[in-house]
mmCIF file of C-alpha atoms in Angstrom:
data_model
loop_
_atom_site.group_PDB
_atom_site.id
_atom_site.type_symbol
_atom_site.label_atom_id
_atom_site.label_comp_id
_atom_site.label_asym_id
_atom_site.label_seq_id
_atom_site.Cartn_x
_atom_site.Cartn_y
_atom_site.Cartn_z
ATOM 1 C CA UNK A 54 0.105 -12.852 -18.536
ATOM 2 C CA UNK A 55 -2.123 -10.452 -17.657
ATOM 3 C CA UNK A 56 -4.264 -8.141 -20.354
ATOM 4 C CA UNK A 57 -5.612 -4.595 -20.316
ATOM 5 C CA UNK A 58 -8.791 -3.922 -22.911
ATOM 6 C CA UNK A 59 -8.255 -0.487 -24.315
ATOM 7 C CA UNK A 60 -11.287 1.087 -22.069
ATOM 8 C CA UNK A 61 -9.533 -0.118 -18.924
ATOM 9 C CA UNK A 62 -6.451 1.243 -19.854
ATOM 10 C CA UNK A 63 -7.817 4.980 -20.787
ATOM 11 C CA UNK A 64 -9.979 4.551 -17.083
ATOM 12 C CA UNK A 65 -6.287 3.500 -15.887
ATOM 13 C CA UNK A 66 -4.229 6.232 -17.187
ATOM 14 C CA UNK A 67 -6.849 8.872 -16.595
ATOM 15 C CA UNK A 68 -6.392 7.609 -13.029
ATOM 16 C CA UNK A 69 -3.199 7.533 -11.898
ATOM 17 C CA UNK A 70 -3.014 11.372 -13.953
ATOM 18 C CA UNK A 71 -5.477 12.453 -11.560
ATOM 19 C CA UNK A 72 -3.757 11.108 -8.597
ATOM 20 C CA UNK A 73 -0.672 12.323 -9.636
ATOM 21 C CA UNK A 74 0.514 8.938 -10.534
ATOM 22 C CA UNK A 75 1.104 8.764 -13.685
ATOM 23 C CA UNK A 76 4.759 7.349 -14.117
ATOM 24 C CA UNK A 77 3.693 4.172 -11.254
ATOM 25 C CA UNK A 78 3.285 1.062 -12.554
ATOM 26 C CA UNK A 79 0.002 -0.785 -11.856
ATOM 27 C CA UNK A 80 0.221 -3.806 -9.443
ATOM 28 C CA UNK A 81 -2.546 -6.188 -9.632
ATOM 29 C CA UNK A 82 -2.760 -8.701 -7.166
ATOM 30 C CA UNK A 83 -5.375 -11.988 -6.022
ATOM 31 C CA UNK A 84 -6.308 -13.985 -2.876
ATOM 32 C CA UNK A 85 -7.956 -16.998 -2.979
ATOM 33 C CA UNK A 86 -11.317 -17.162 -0.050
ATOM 34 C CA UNK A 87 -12.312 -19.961 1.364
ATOM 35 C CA UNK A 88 -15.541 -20.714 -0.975
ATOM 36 C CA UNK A 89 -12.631 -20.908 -3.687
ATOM 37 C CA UNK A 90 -13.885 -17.321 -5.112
ATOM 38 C CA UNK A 91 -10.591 -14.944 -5.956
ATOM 39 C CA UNK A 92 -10.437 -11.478 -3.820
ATOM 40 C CA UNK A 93 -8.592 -8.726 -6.532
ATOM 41 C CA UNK A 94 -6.660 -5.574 -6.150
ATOM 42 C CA UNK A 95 -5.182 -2.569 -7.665
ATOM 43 C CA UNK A 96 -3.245 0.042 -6.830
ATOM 44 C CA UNK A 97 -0.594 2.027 -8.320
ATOM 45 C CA UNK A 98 2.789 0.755 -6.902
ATOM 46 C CA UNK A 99 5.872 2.171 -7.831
ATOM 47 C CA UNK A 100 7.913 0.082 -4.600
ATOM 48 C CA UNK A 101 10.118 -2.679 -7.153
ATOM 49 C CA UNK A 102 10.816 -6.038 -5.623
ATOM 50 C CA UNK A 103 13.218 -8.837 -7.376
ATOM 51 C CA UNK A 104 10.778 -11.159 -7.436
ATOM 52 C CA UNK A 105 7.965 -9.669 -8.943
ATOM 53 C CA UNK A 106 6.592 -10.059 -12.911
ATOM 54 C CA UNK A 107 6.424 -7.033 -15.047
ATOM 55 C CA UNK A 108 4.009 -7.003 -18.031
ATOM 56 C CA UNK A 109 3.241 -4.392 -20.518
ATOM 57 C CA UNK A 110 -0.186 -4.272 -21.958
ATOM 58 C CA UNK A 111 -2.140 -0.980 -24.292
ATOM 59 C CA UNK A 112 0.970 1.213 -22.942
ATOM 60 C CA UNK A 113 0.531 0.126 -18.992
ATOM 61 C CA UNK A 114 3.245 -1.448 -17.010
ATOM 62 C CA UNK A 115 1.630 -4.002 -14.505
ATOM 63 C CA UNK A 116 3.539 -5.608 -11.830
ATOM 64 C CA UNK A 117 2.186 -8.557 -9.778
ATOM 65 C CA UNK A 118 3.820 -10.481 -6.735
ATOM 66 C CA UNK A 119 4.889 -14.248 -7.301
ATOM 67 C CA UNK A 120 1.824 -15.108 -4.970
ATOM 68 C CA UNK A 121 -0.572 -14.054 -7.292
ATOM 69 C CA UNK A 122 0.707 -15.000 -10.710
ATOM 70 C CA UNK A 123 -0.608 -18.409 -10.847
ATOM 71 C CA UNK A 124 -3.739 -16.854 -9.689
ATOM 72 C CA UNK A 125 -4.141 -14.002 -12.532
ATOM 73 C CA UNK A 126 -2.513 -15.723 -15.519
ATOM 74 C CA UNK A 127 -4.883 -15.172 -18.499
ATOM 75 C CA UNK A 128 -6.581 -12.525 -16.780
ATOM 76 C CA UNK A 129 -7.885 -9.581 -18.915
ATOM 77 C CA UNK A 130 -8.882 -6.237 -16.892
ATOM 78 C CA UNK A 131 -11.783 -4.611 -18.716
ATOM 79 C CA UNK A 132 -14.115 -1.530 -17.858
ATOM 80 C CA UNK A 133 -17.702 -1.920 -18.056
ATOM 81 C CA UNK A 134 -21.117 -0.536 -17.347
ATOM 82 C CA UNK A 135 -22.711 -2.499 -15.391
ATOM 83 C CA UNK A 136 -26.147 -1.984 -13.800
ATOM 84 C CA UNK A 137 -25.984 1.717 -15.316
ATOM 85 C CA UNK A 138 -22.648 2.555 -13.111
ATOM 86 C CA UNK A 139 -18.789 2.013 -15.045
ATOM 87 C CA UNK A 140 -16.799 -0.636 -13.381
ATOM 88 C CA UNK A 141 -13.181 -1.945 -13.447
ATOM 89 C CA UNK A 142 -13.767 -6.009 -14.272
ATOM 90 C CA UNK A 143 -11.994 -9.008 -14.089
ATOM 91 C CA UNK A 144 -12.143 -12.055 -16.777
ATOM 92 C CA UNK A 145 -10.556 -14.820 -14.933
ATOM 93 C CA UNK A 146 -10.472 -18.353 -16.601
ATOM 94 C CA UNK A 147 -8.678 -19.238 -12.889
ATOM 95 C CA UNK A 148 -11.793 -17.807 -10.972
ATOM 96 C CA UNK A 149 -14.181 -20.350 -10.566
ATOM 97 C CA UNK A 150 -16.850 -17.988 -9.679
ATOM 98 C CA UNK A 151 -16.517 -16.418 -12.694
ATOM 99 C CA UNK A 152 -19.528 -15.252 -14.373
ATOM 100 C CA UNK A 153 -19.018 -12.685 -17.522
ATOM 101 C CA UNK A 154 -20.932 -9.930 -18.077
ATOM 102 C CA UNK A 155 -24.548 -9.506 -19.100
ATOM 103 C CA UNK A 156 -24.433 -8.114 -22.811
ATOM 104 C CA UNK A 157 -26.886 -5.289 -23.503
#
């Protein structure tokens, strides 16, 4: 399962409103690299495949491929400011490169 904290879903929604979006679901999806490191993506997606898991989380449907599932489970998407700019986040316990933010 992947989770949304409420400031990533507000930067989420005010998104895909902008871009004229806002009924798409929001696919999240992760490679693994070579050093072991996971690659993310989003995108609103509103293509539906058989295979793919659906999740609801803070009002946002997500939708991620079979591939990446194993790779994203226990994920939660956050938005943060980081180094005085606001950025979309990942908290992976699968990531082993993981490192969580610096609190102020």
């Amino acid at each position: 399962m992947i989770s949304l904290t409420p400031e990533a879903a507000e930067h989420i929604r005010n998104s895909a409103s902008q871009g004229g979006m806002a009924d798409m679901p929001l696919r999240v999806a992760a490679t693994r690299r070579e050093d072991g490191s996971l690659h993310y993506a989003l995108g609103f997606d509103d293509i539906k495949r058989n295979d793919d898991h659906r999740f609801e989380s803070e009002g946002i449907q997500i939708v991620v491929a079979p591939q990446s599932l194993e790779l994203l489970n226990g994920t939660i998407i956050d938005y943060v400011e980081l180094e005085g700019s606001k950025e979309i986040i990942f908290i992976n316990p699968n990531d082993p490169a993981q490192q969580p933010p610096a609190e102020d």
